[in-house]
DNA sequence: GACTGTGAATCGCTTCACAGCA
DNA sequence: TGCTGTGAAGCGATTCACAGTC
């Protein structure tokens, strides 16, 4: 899981479970594809397959939205596209700003998936003065000094942080102070925000680490036994660090913060 | 949640819950930061705060790995860094290939968080012949024709797909056929893979859609009442589409696949 | 006959609360 | 005394299985 909210204990939104909300975009994508092929109706089984979930889950999810299907027939594709879009709030325009126009920020600015779903890149912001004015994805980059002006001037409530980790919290604070209440964070840091502000995070290297865990497990199973659970290596003692500890695989790994 | 596996029913790995595995990289990041500041030990409370979780959860998580703490004291930072690294499989080198060197692929190739955690970008692959040989992040891009050779030649078991949606399944099939067993998918498509292959996905626009849902809810609450649950708009009938349906917010949204 | 909608059962994760140990 | 480690309780999500409806 690449993501998570900060705070908000058990405040389930409008009765729709969080897990369901997280799947609605998946259904929407699958439905949109069907819509383009002019498929009029679809069964829970078919749609579930297209979205990569099982049909019981899909039907349960849709039951939270209301009874939008027809027994014995299935779901009307166009109608469901509209209902889910509305439920997700995509029937309105969401101006977003992207802060930090490095490789990743530029990729995000160019990403077609945003614009096509009601998200409009209202501004690109970077701290590097030499970037100012340069167009990225056809939008001129503005300097961080303008941040507050841009947010309030465009009524931006969603911000995307693609800065280095060190700058993220500060940028976050300024975004929040200027009125942003939802943040998508690509920087590898835990952001702290006041109540009422939502944060979702995407950490590219975390996903790879989870894959590595399973990959290692596969390799271990091939060779029968489980990978040694608790190696007889040195245990903590009172002192810290530097005791040349080694594990079954070799040396202490070169782990560093991003 | 930005991510999910495909298949694998209830095969909990070595007794460590999936949810715990997904948090280990978070702990590792926080611990690495402490390690760099030469902090020798840390309590569950402190570490939990740094990782953005609560302390009960953290202790439970660590209890699945073994008893690595000292009652009355806390956890030895260096020792825990090593144990978690080992558990995640980061004590070994993982060659990865990135397929699709557009904006996003280039950003990934340049992303420092990979290399610093034992992931080595073994090759960059793109279908565009004019890209071939051009260096990105210091690594020359190779043509898709070389894919199989590259995978087997480097013993690559993890592949990253950053192609357009249309090419993703085909690339996936070739990666799997060549021996890749873990895939990180950035393309907005559901990939189908044989048993034994893990897929994790990151969809940038899905995260924004989830934020939009909550954002909309906040706005709705300000104005007291809930947003109308089931509008009296036209219901499906037998025929599909094009009936000029409108919702409370205006028109049918312009949703499109990425 | 086919497929949706949903109560009930189940599963897994989180949280509580305290026993166990340095 | 302070903090970890963990059974047990609580809770949300998934799955089952079938009644309801076209």
Short mmCIF file of N, CA and C in Angstrom, two decimals, chain A residues 1-3 8 13-14 18 21 25-26 29 32 36 40 50-51 67-68 76 78-79 81-82 85-91 94 103 107-108 110 113-114 116-117 119 157 181-182 184 186 188-190 196 198 200 202-218 226 228-229 231 234-236 239-241 245 247-249 253-258, chain B residues 1-3 8 13-14 18 21 25-26 29 32 36 40 50-51 67-68 76 78-79 81-82 85-91 94 103 107-108 110 113-114 116-117 119 157 181-182 184 186 188-190 196 198 200 202-210 212-218 226 228-229 231 234-236 239-241 245 247-249 253-258:
data_model
loop_
_atom_site.label_atom_id
_atom_site.label_comp_id
_atom_site.label_asym_id
_atom_site.label_seq_id
_atom_site.Cartn_x
_atom_site.Cartn_y
_atom_site.Cartn_z
N UNK A 1 0.82 -1.21 0.00
CA UNK A 1 0.00 0.00 0.00
C UNK A 1 0.85 1.25 0.00
N UNK A 2 0.63 2.06 -1.00
CA UNK A 2 1.54 3.19 -1.13
C UNK A 2 1.02 4.40 -0.41
N UNK A 3 0.01 4.24 0.36
CA UNK A 3 -0.65 5.45 0.76
C UNK A 3 -1.44 5.33 2.04
N UNK A 8 -7.88 11.54 11.29
CA UNK A 8 -9.26 11.20 10.98
C UNK A 8 -9.64 9.82 11.48
N UNK A 13 -16.85 8.49 5.77
CA UNK A 13 -17.49 9.54 5.03
C UNK A 13 -18.85 9.12 4.52
N UNK A 14 -19.88 9.77 5.02
CA UNK A 14 -21.18 9.59 4.40
C UNK A 14 -21.55 8.11 4.31
N UNK A 18 -14.01 3.58 3.49
CA UNK A 18 -12.81 4.06 2.85
C UNK A 18 -12.30 3.08 1.78
N UNK A 21 -14.26 3.63 -1.34
CA UNK A 21 -13.87 4.87 -2.01
C UNK A 21 -12.60 4.65 -2.82
N UNK A 25 -12.32 4.76 -8.20
CA UNK A 25 -11.57 5.17 -9.40
C UNK A 25 -11.25 4.00 -10.33
N UNK A 26 -11.05 2.83 -9.75
CA UNK A 26 -10.79 1.64 -10.55
C UNK A 26 -12.01 1.28 -11.40
N UNK A 29 -12.48 3.79 -14.19
CA UNK A 29 -11.58 3.58 -15.33
C UNK A 29 -12.10 2.47 -16.24
N UNK A 32 -15.24 3.62 -18.06
CA UNK A 32 -14.95 4.59 -19.11
C UNK A 32 -14.48 3.88 -20.37
N UNK A 36 -16.37 3.90 -24.00
CA UNK A 36 -15.77 4.28 -25.28
C UNK A 36 -16.00 3.23 -26.36
N UNK A 40 -23.33 -0.94 -23.77
CA UNK A 40 -24.43 -0.30 -23.04
C UNK A 40 -24.56 -0.77 -21.59
N UNK A 50 -12.72 -6.62 -15.25
CA UNK A 50 -12.04 -5.50 -15.90
C UNK A 50 -11.35 -4.59 -14.88
N UNK A 51 -11.90 -4.56 -13.67
CA UNK A 51 -11.32 -3.67 -12.67
C UNK A 51 -10.31 -4.40 -11.79
N UNK A 67 -28.88 1.64 -5.36
CA UNK A 67 -29.21 0.51 -6.23
C UNK A 67 -29.21 0.97 -7.67
N UNK A 68 -28.04 0.90 -8.27
CA UNK A 68 -27.92 1.43 -9.61
C UNK A 68 -27.98 0.35 -10.69
N UNK A 76 -26.09 -0.19 -16.15
CA UNK A 76 -26.02 0.71 -17.29
C UNK A 76 -24.70 1.47 -17.21
N UNK A 78 -23.23 4.05 -18.89
CA UNK A 78 -23.19 5.52 -18.86
C UNK A 78 -23.69 6.06 -17.52
N UNK A 79 -24.75 5.46 -17.07
CA UNK A 79 -25.35 5.93 -15.82
C UNK A 79 -24.39 5.74 -14.65
N UNK A 81 -21.11 5.47 -14.83
CA UNK A 81 -19.99 6.41 -14.99
C UNK A 81 -20.35 7.74 -14.33
N UNK A 82 -21.56 8.18 -14.62
CA UNK A 82 -21.97 9.46 -14.06
C UNK A 82 -22.10 9.40 -12.55
N UNK A 85 -18.66 9.24 -10.93
CA UNK A 85 -17.99 10.53 -11.09
C UNK A 85 -18.53 11.54 -10.09
N UNK A 86 -19.82 11.54 -9.97
CA UNK A 86 -20.44 12.49 -9.05
C UNK A 86 -20.04 12.17 -7.61
N UNK A 87 -20.08 10.91 -7.28
CA UNK A 87 -19.73 10.50 -5.92
C UNK A 87 -18.29 10.89 -5.58
N UNK A 88 -17.42 10.76 -6.55
CA UNK A 88 -16.02 11.11 -6.33
C UNK A 88 -15.77 12.62 -6.40
N UNK A 89 -16.77 13.35 -6.84
CA UNK A 89 -16.57 14.79 -6.92
C UNK A 89 -15.90 15.21 -8.21
N UNK A 90 -15.98 14.36 -9.24
CA UNK A 90 -15.30 14.68 -10.49
C UNK A 90 -16.19 15.43 -11.45
N UNK A 91 -17.40 15.74 -11.01
CA UNK A 91 -18.26 16.54 -11.88
C UNK A 91 -17.91 18.00 -11.77
N UNK A 94 -11.26 20.67 -10.44
CA UNK A 94 -10.38 20.81 -9.28
C UNK A 94 -9.05 21.40 -9.71
N UNK A 103 12.39 16.18 -11.91
CA UNK A 103 11.98 15.13 -12.84
C UNK A 103 10.56 14.67 -12.60
N UNK A 107 7.08 15.21 -14.73
CA UNK A 107 6.32 14.05 -15.19
C UNK A 107 4.85 14.19 -14.80
N UNK A 108 4.62 14.66 -13.58
CA UNK A 108 3.25 14.83 -13.12
C UNK A 108 2.53 15.90 -13.95
N UNK A 110 3.01 16.65 -16.91
CA UNK A 110 2.74 16.12 -18.24
C UNK A 110 1.74 14.97 -18.26
N UNK A 113 -3.43 11.72 -17.21
CA UNK A 113 -4.49 11.19 -16.36
C UNK A 113 -5.11 12.22 -15.42
N UNK A 114 -4.42 13.31 -15.20
CA UNK A 114 -4.98 14.34 -14.33
C UNK A 114 -6.06 15.13 -15.05
N UNK A 116 -7.63 14.67 -17.66
CA UNK A 116 -8.77 13.95 -18.20
C UNK A 116 -9.81 13.60 -17.13
N UNK A 117 -9.50 13.84 -15.89
CA UNK A 117 -10.47 13.49 -14.85
C UNK A 117 -10.90 14.69 -14.02
N UNK A 119 -9.06 17.25 -13.10
CA UNK A 119 -8.01 17.95 -12.36
C UNK A 119 -7.26 18.87 -13.31
N UNK A 157 -7.56 23.95 -3.67
CA UNK A 157 -7.68 23.24 -2.41
C UNK A 157 -6.88 21.95 -2.39
N UNK A 181 -6.41 22.06 1.53
CA UNK A 181 -6.92 21.11 2.54
C UNK A 181 -6.73 19.66 2.13
N UNK A 182 -6.15 19.42 0.96
CA UNK A 182 -5.82 18.06 0.54
C UNK A 182 -4.44 18.07 -0.09
N UNK A 184 -1.29 15.67 -1.83
CA UNK A 184 -0.73 14.43 -2.33
C UNK A 184 0.78 14.56 -2.24
N UNK A 186 4.60 13.24 -2.59
CA UNK A 186 5.53 12.31 -3.21
C UNK A 186 6.89 12.32 -2.51
N UNK A 188 9.53 11.59 0.36
CA UNK A 188 9.62 10.52 1.35
C UNK A 188 9.75 11.05 2.77
N UNK A 189 8.72 11.68 3.26
CA UNK A 189 8.69 12.20 4.63
C UNK A 189 7.27 12.07 5.17
N UNK A 190 7.19 11.97 6.48
CA UNK A 190 5.88 12.02 7.12
C UNK A 190 5.53 13.49 7.32
N UNK A 196 -8.43 18.13 9.71
CA UNK A 196 -9.22 18.69 8.62
C UNK A 196 -8.45 18.71 7.32
N UNK A 198 -6.34 16.51 4.65
CA UNK A 198 -6.06 15.14 4.23
C UNK A 198 -4.71 15.05 3.55
N UNK A 200 -2.38 12.20 1.42
CA UNK A 200 -2.13 10.87 0.89
C UNK A 200 -0.70 10.88 0.38
N UNK A 202 2.54 8.88 -1.77
CA UNK A 202 2.98 7.89 -2.73
C UNK A 202 4.49 7.83 -2.59
N UNK A 203 4.99 6.68 -2.19
CA UNK A 203 6.43 6.54 -2.05
C UNK A 203 6.91 5.44 -2.97
N UNK A 204 7.64 5.87 -3.99
CA UNK A 204 8.03 4.94 -5.04
C UNK A 204 8.92 3.84 -4.50
N UNK A 205 9.80 4.18 -3.59
CA UNK A 205 10.75 3.16 -3.15
C UNK A 205 10.10 2.19 -2.17
N UNK A 206 9.06 2.62 -1.47
CA UNK A 206 8.36 1.70 -0.57
C UNK A 206 7.74 0.55 -1.33
N UNK A 207 7.17 0.87 -2.49
CA UNK A 207 6.55 -0.18 -3.29
C UNK A 207 7.57 -1.23 -3.70
N UNK A 208 8.74 -0.76 -4.09
CA UNK A 208 9.79 -1.70 -4.49
C UNK A 208 10.23 -2.55 -3.30
N UNK A 209 10.28 -1.94 -2.13
CA UNK A 209 10.72 -2.69 -0.95
C UNK A 209 9.73 -3.80 -0.61
N UNK A 210 8.45 -3.52 -0.80
CA UNK A 210 7.45 -4.54 -0.53
C UNK A 210 7.59 -5.69 -1.53
N UNK A 211 7.85 -5.32 -2.78
CA UNK A 211 8.08 -6.36 -3.79
C UNK A 211 9.30 -7.19 -3.43
N UNK A 212 10.35 -6.52 -2.96
CA UNK A 212 11.58 -7.24 -2.61
C UNK A 212 11.32 -8.24 -1.49
N UNK A 213 10.49 -7.84 -0.55
CA UNK A 213 10.15 -8.76 0.53
C UNK A 213 9.55 -10.06 -0.01
N UNK A 214 8.59 -9.93 -0.89
CA UNK A 214 7.95 -11.13 -1.43
C UNK A 214 8.88 -11.90 -2.34
N UNK A 215 9.69 -11.14 -3.07
CA UNK A 215 10.65 -11.77 -3.97
C UNK A 215 11.62 -12.65 -3.18
N UNK A 216 12.11 -12.10 -2.11
CA UNK A 216 13.04 -12.83 -1.26
C UNK A 216 12.39 -14.10 -0.71
N UNK A 217 11.14 -13.95 -0.37
CA UNK A 217 10.41 -15.09 0.19
C UNK A 217 10.28 -16.20 -0.85
N UNK A 218 10.00 -15.82 -2.08
CA UNK A 218 9.91 -16.82 -3.15
C UNK A 218 11.23 -17.58 -3.25
N UNK A 226 12.58 -22.08 5.59
CA UNK A 226 12.34 -20.65 5.75
C UNK A 226 13.68 -19.93 5.92
N UNK A 228 16.32 -18.00 7.80
CA UNK A 228 16.58 -18.01 9.24
C UNK A 228 15.87 -16.85 9.95
N UNK A 229 15.11 -17.16 10.97
CA UNK A 229 14.26 -16.16 11.61
C UNK A 229 15.05 -15.22 12.50
N UNK A 231 18.82 -14.73 13.57
CA UNK A 231 20.20 -15.15 13.45
C UNK A 231 20.90 -14.98 14.79
N UNK A 234 25.07 -10.67 17.05
CA UNK A 234 25.17 -9.91 18.29
C UNK A 234 23.86 -9.20 18.61
N UNK A 235 23.47 -9.19 19.85
CA UNK A 235 22.29 -8.45 20.26
C UNK A 235 22.70 -7.12 20.88
N UNK A 236 21.78 -6.19 20.97
CA UNK A 236 22.09 -4.83 21.42
C UNK A 236 23.01 -4.63 22.61
N UNK A 239 25.56 -0.49 24.54
CA UNK A 239 26.13 0.41 23.55
C UNK A 239 25.46 0.26 22.19
N UNK A 240 25.68 1.25 21.36
CA UNK A 240 25.06 1.23 20.05
C UNK A 240 26.05 0.87 18.97
N UNK A 241 25.55 0.71 17.82
CA UNK A 241 26.26 0.69 16.55
C UNK A 241 27.59 -0.06 16.47
N UNK A 245 28.45 -6.06 12.88
CA UNK A 245 27.45 -7.11 12.86
C UNK A 245 27.26 -7.66 11.46
N UNK A 247 24.99 -10.52 9.03
CA UNK A 247 23.87 -11.45 8.98
C UNK A 247 24.18 -12.56 8.01
N UNK A 248 23.24 -13.44 7.80
CA UNK A 248 23.44 -14.57 6.92
C UNK A 248 23.75 -14.17 5.48
N UNK A 249 23.30 -13.00 5.07
CA UNK A 249 23.48 -12.61 3.68
C UNK A 249 24.75 -11.82 3.43
N UNK A 253 23.48 -3.62 5.29
CA UNK A 253 23.13 -3.04 4.00
C UNK A 253 23.35 -1.54 3.97
N UNK A 254 23.49 -1.04 2.78
CA UNK A 254 23.70 0.40 2.62
C UNK A 254 22.36 1.11 2.50
N UNK A 255 21.66 1.19 3.61
CA UNK A 255 20.38 1.89 3.56
C UNK A 255 20.57 3.35 3.91
N UNK A 256 19.93 4.18 3.15
CA UNK A 256 20.02 5.62 3.36
C UNK A 256 18.68 6.26 3.09
N UNK A 257 18.45 7.38 3.68
CA UNK A 257 17.20 8.08 3.36
C UNK A 257 17.30 8.68 1.97
N UNK A 258 16.18 8.79 1.35
CA UNK A 258 16.18 9.30 -0.03
C UNK A 258 16.39 10.80 -0.06
N UNK B 1 -5.55 3.81 -0.96
CA UNK B 1 -4.43 2.92 -1.14
C UNK B 1 -4.01 2.87 -2.58
N UNK B 2 -2.76 3.06 -2.81
CA UNK B 2 -2.36 3.21 -4.19
C UNK B 2 -1.97 1.89 -4.80
N UNK B 3 -2.23 0.85 -4.10
CA UNK B 3 -1.57 -0.34 -4.53
C UNK B 3 -2.27 -1.60 -4.12
N UNK B 8 -2.90 -14.40 -5.11
CA UNK B 8 -2.33 -14.83 -3.86
C UNK B 8 -3.35 -14.76 -2.71
N UNK B 13 2.81 -14.31 4.27
CA UNK B 13 4.21 -14.65 4.13
C UNK B 13 4.87 -14.88 5.47
N UNK B 14 5.28 -16.10 5.69
CA UNK B 14 6.10 -16.38 6.84
C UNK B 14 5.48 -15.82 8.12
N UNK B 18 0.54 -8.85 5.86
CA UNK B 18 0.81 -7.95 4.75
C UNK B 18 0.83 -6.48 5.19
N UNK B 21 4.16 -5.74 6.69
CA UNK B 21 5.20 -5.63 5.67
C UNK B 21 5.16 -4.26 5.01
N UNK B 25 9.00 -0.51 5.52
CA UNK B 25 9.80 0.54 4.88
C UNK B 25 9.68 1.90 5.57
N UNK B 26 8.52 2.16 6.15
CA UNK B 26 8.31 3.40 6.89
C UNK B 26 9.21 3.43 8.13
N UNK B 29 12.83 3.89 7.16
CA UNK B 29 13.17 5.27 6.82
C UNK B 29 13.40 6.11 8.07
N UNK B 32 16.62 5.01 9.81
CA UNK B 32 17.81 5.44 9.10
C UNK B 32 18.12 6.90 9.41
N UNK B 36 21.52 8.25 11.29
CA UNK B 36 22.42 9.30 10.78
C UNK B 36 22.68 10.38 11.80
N UNK B 40 21.34 6.36 19.54
CA UNK B 40 21.60 4.94 19.79
C UNK B 40 20.33 4.10 19.99
N UNK B 50 7.77 9.28 14.58
CA UNK B 50 8.61 9.59 13.41
C UNK B 50 8.11 8.89 12.15
N UNK B 51 7.47 7.74 12.35
CA UNK B 51 7.02 6.99 11.19
C UNK B 51 5.57 7.30 10.84
N UNK B 67 11.73 -10.51 19.10
CA UNK B 67 11.85 -9.59 20.24
C UNK B 67 13.15 -8.82 20.14
N UNK B 68 13.08 -7.71 19.44
CA UNK B 68 14.30 -6.96 19.18
C UNK B 68 14.48 -5.77 20.11
N UNK B 76 17.37 -0.73 19.94
CA UNK B 76 18.68 -0.33 19.44
C UNK B 76 18.53 0.03 17.96
N UNK B 78 20.62 0.82 15.37
CA UNK B 78 21.40 0.14 14.34
C UNK B 78 20.95 -1.31 14.14
N UNK B 79 20.69 -1.94 15.26
CA UNK B 79 20.31 -3.35 15.19
C UNK B 79 18.99 -3.51 14.46
N UNK B 81 17.67 -1.37 12.29
CA UNK B 81 17.87 -1.07 10.88
C UNK B 81 18.30 -2.33 10.15
N UNK B 82 19.23 -3.03 10.76
CA UNK B 82 19.72 -4.23 10.10
C UNK B 82 18.64 -5.30 10.01
N UNK B 85 16.02 -4.38 7.43
CA UNK B 85 16.60 -4.48 6.09
C UNK B 85 16.67 -5.93 5.65
N UNK B 86 17.09 -6.76 6.57
CA UNK B 86 17.21 -8.17 6.23
C UNK B 86 15.84 -8.77 5.94
N UNK B 87 14.90 -8.42 6.79
CA UNK B 87 13.54 -8.96 6.63
C UNK B 87 12.96 -8.55 5.27
N UNK B 88 13.23 -7.33 4.87
CA UNK B 88 12.71 -6.83 3.59
C UNK B 88 13.52 -7.35 2.40
N UNK B 89 14.65 -7.97 2.69
CA UNK B 89 15.46 -8.46 1.59
C UNK B 89 16.36 -7.41 1.00
N UNK B 90 16.65 -6.37 1.78
CA UNK B 90 17.47 -5.29 1.24
C UNK B 90 18.95 -5.48 1.51
N UNK B 91 19.28 -6.61 2.10
CA UNK B 91 20.70 -6.89 2.30
C UNK B 91 21.31 -7.45 1.02
N UNK B 94 19.26 -5.80 -5.74
CA UNK B 94 18.16 -6.15 -6.64
C UNK B 94 18.27 -5.37 -7.94
N UNK B 103 8.45 10.74 -19.54
CA UNK B 103 8.68 11.63 -18.40
C UNK B 103 8.80 10.85 -17.10
N UNK B 107 12.00 10.09 -14.64
CA UNK B 107 11.98 10.50 -13.25
C UNK B 107 12.35 9.33 -12.34
N UNK B 108 11.85 8.17 -12.67
CA UNK B 108 12.16 6.99 -11.87
C UNK B 108 13.64 6.64 -11.95
N UNK B 110 16.02 8.59 -12.38
CA UNK B 110 16.79 9.58 -11.64
C UNK B 110 16.52 9.56 -10.14
N UNK B 113 15.96 7.41 -4.35
CA UNK B 113 15.46 6.46 -3.35
C UNK B 113 15.62 5.00 -3.74
N UNK B 114 15.79 4.73 -5.01
CA UNK B 114 15.97 3.35 -5.42
C UNK B 114 17.38 2.86 -5.07
N UNK B 116 19.63 3.93 -3.28
CA UNK B 116 20.06 3.98 -1.89
C UNK B 116 19.50 2.83 -1.06
N UNK B 117 18.62 2.05 -1.61
CA UNK B 117 18.05 0.95 -0.83
C UNK B 117 18.31 -0.41 -1.45
N UNK B 119 18.37 -1.15 -4.64
CA UNK B 119 17.81 -1.39 -5.97
C UNK B 119 18.72 -0.74 -7.00
N UNK B 157 14.78 -9.81 -11.59
CA UNK B 157 13.51 -10.40 -11.20
C UNK B 157 12.44 -9.36 -10.90
N UNK B 181 9.50 -11.81 -11.86
CA UNK B 181 8.43 -12.32 -11.00
C UNK B 181 7.83 -11.27 -10.09
N UNK B 182 8.31 -10.03 -10.19
CA UNK B 182 7.70 -8.93 -9.45
C UNK B 182 7.61 -7.71 -10.35
N UNK B 184 6.26 -3.63 -10.76
CA UNK B 184 5.70 -2.38 -10.25
C UNK B 184 5.11 -1.65 -11.44
N UNK B 186 3.09 1.36 -13.25
CA UNK B 186 2.64 2.75 -13.20
C UNK B 186 1.62 3.05 -14.29
N UNK B 188 -1.91 2.94 -16.10
CA UNK B 188 -3.26 2.81 -15.57
C UNK B 188 -4.05 1.69 -16.22
N UNK B 189 -3.63 0.48 -15.97
CA UNK B 189 -4.30 -0.72 -16.49
C UNK B 189 -4.21 -1.82 -15.47
N UNK B 190 -5.16 -2.71 -15.51
CA UNK B 190 -5.07 -3.92 -14.69
C UNK B 190 -4.26 -4.93 -15.46
N UNK B 196 2.15 -16.68 -8.90
CA UNK B 196 3.57 -16.65 -8.56
C UNK B 196 4.23 -15.34 -8.94
N UNK B 198 4.06 -11.29 -8.58
CA UNK B 198 3.47 -10.21 -7.80
C UNK B 198 3.39 -8.94 -8.62
N UNK B 200 2.39 -4.85 -8.06
CA UNK B 200 1.92 -3.71 -7.27
C UNK B 200 1.72 -2.57 -8.23
N UNK B 202 0.86 1.67 -8.92
CA UNK B 202 0.81 3.03 -8.43
C UNK B 202 0.07 3.82 -9.50
N UNK B 203 -1.07 4.37 -9.12
CA UNK B 203 -1.82 5.15 -10.08
C UNK B 203 -1.99 6.56 -9.55
N UNK B 204 -1.30 7.48 -10.23
CA UNK B 204 -1.24 8.84 -9.74
C UNK B 204 -2.61 9.50 -9.70
N UNK B 205 -3.42 9.21 -10.69
CA UNK B 205 -4.69 9.93 -10.74
C UNK B 205 -5.69 9.35 -9.73
N UNK B 206 -5.53 8.08 -9.39
CA UNK B 206 -6.42 7.48 -8.39
C UNK B 206 -6.28 8.18 -7.05
N UNK B 207 -5.05 8.50 -6.70
CA UNK B 207 -4.83 9.18 -5.42
C UNK B 207 -5.54 10.53 -5.39
N UNK B 208 -5.45 11.24 -6.50
CA UNK B 208 -6.12 12.54 -6.56
C UNK B 208 -7.63 12.39 -6.48
N UNK B 209 -8.14 11.34 -7.09
CA UNK B 209 -9.58 11.13 -7.06
C UNK B 209 -10.07 10.85 -5.64
N UNK B 210 -9.27 10.13 -4.89
CA UNK B 210 -9.65 9.84 -3.50
C UNK B 210 -9.63 11.14 -2.69
N UNK B 212 -10.17 14.06 -3.92
CA UNK B 212 -11.30 14.85 -4.37
C UNK B 212 -12.58 14.42 -3.66
N UNK B 213 -12.72 13.12 -3.46
CA UNK B 213 -13.89 12.62 -2.74
C UNK B 213 -14.01 13.26 -1.36
N UNK B 214 -12.91 13.24 -0.63
CA UNK B 214 -12.95 13.80 0.73
C UNK B 214 -13.10 15.32 0.70
N UNK B 215 -12.47 15.90 -0.30
CA UNK B 215 -12.55 17.35 -0.43
C UNK B 215 -14.00 17.79 -0.66
N UNK B 216 -14.66 17.07 -1.53
CA UNK B 216 -16.05 17.36 -1.82
C UNK B 216 -16.90 17.21 -0.56
N UNK B 217 -16.58 16.19 0.20
CA UNK B 217 -17.34 15.92 1.42
C UNK B 217 -17.18 17.09 2.42
N UNK B 218 -15.95 17.58 2.53
CA UNK B 218 -15.71 18.71 3.42
C UNK B 218 -16.58 19.89 3.01
N UNK B 226 -26.16 16.80 3.84
CA UNK B 226 -25.35 15.90 3.03
C UNK B 226 -25.62 16.19 1.55
N UNK B 228 -26.93 15.46 -1.89
CA UNK B 228 -28.07 14.60 -2.26
C UNK B 228 -27.62 13.20 -2.63
N UNK B 229 -28.23 12.21 -2.01
CA UNK B 229 -27.77 10.84 -2.15
C UNK B 229 -28.18 10.23 -3.49
N UNK B 231 -30.13 11.40 -6.69
CA UNK B 231 -30.84 12.47 -7.39
C UNK B 231 -31.97 11.86 -8.21
N UNK B 234 -32.80 10.73 -14.49
CA UNK B 234 -33.30 9.59 -15.26
C UNK B 234 -32.62 8.30 -14.82
N UNK B 235 -33.33 7.25 -14.72
CA UNK B 235 -32.75 5.94 -14.40
C UNK B 235 -32.59 5.13 -15.68
N UNK B 236 -31.77 4.14 -15.69
CA UNK B 236 -31.42 3.37 -16.89
C UNK B 236 -32.55 2.95 -17.82
N UNK B 239 -32.62 1.22 -22.84
CA UNK B 239 -31.62 1.81 -23.72
C UNK B 239 -30.49 2.46 -22.93
N UNK B 240 -29.41 2.68 -23.61
CA UNK B 240 -28.25 3.25 -22.93
C UNK B 240 -28.06 4.72 -23.27
N UNK B 241 -27.14 5.30 -22.58
CA UNK B 241 -26.52 6.59 -22.93
C UNK B 241 -27.42 7.74 -23.38
N UNK B 245 -28.56 13.42 -19.49
CA UNK B 245 -28.70 13.36 -18.05
C UNK B 245 -27.89 14.44 -17.35
N UNK B 247 -26.83 16.12 -13.45
CA UNK B 247 -26.87 15.96 -12.00
C UNK B 247 -26.95 17.30 -11.34
N UNK B 248 -26.92 17.30 -10.04
CA UNK B 248 -27.02 18.54 -9.28
C UNK B 248 -25.88 19.52 -9.59
N UNK B 249 -24.76 19.01 -10.02
CA UNK B 249 -23.61 19.89 -10.20
C UNK B 249 -23.48 20.41 -11.62
N UNK B 253 -19.54 14.61 -16.52
CA UNK B 253 -18.14 15.03 -16.53
C UNK B 253 -17.37 14.45 -17.70
N UNK B 254 -16.31 15.12 -18.05
CA UNK B 254 -15.49 14.65 -19.15
C UNK B 254 -14.46 13.67 -18.65
N UNK B 255 -14.88 12.48 -18.32
CA UNK B 255 -13.92 11.48 -17.86
C UNK B 255 -13.41 10.67 -19.03
N UNK B 256 -12.13 10.44 -19.02
CA UNK B 256 -11.51 9.68 -20.10
C UNK B 256 -10.41 8.81 -19.53
N UNK B 257 -10.10 7.73 -20.19
CA UNK B 257 -9.00 6.89 -19.71
C UNK B 257 -7.68 7.61 -19.96
N UNK B 258 -6.73 7.35 -19.16
CA UNK B 258 -5.44 8.04 -19.30
C UNK B 258 -4.65 7.48 -20.44
#
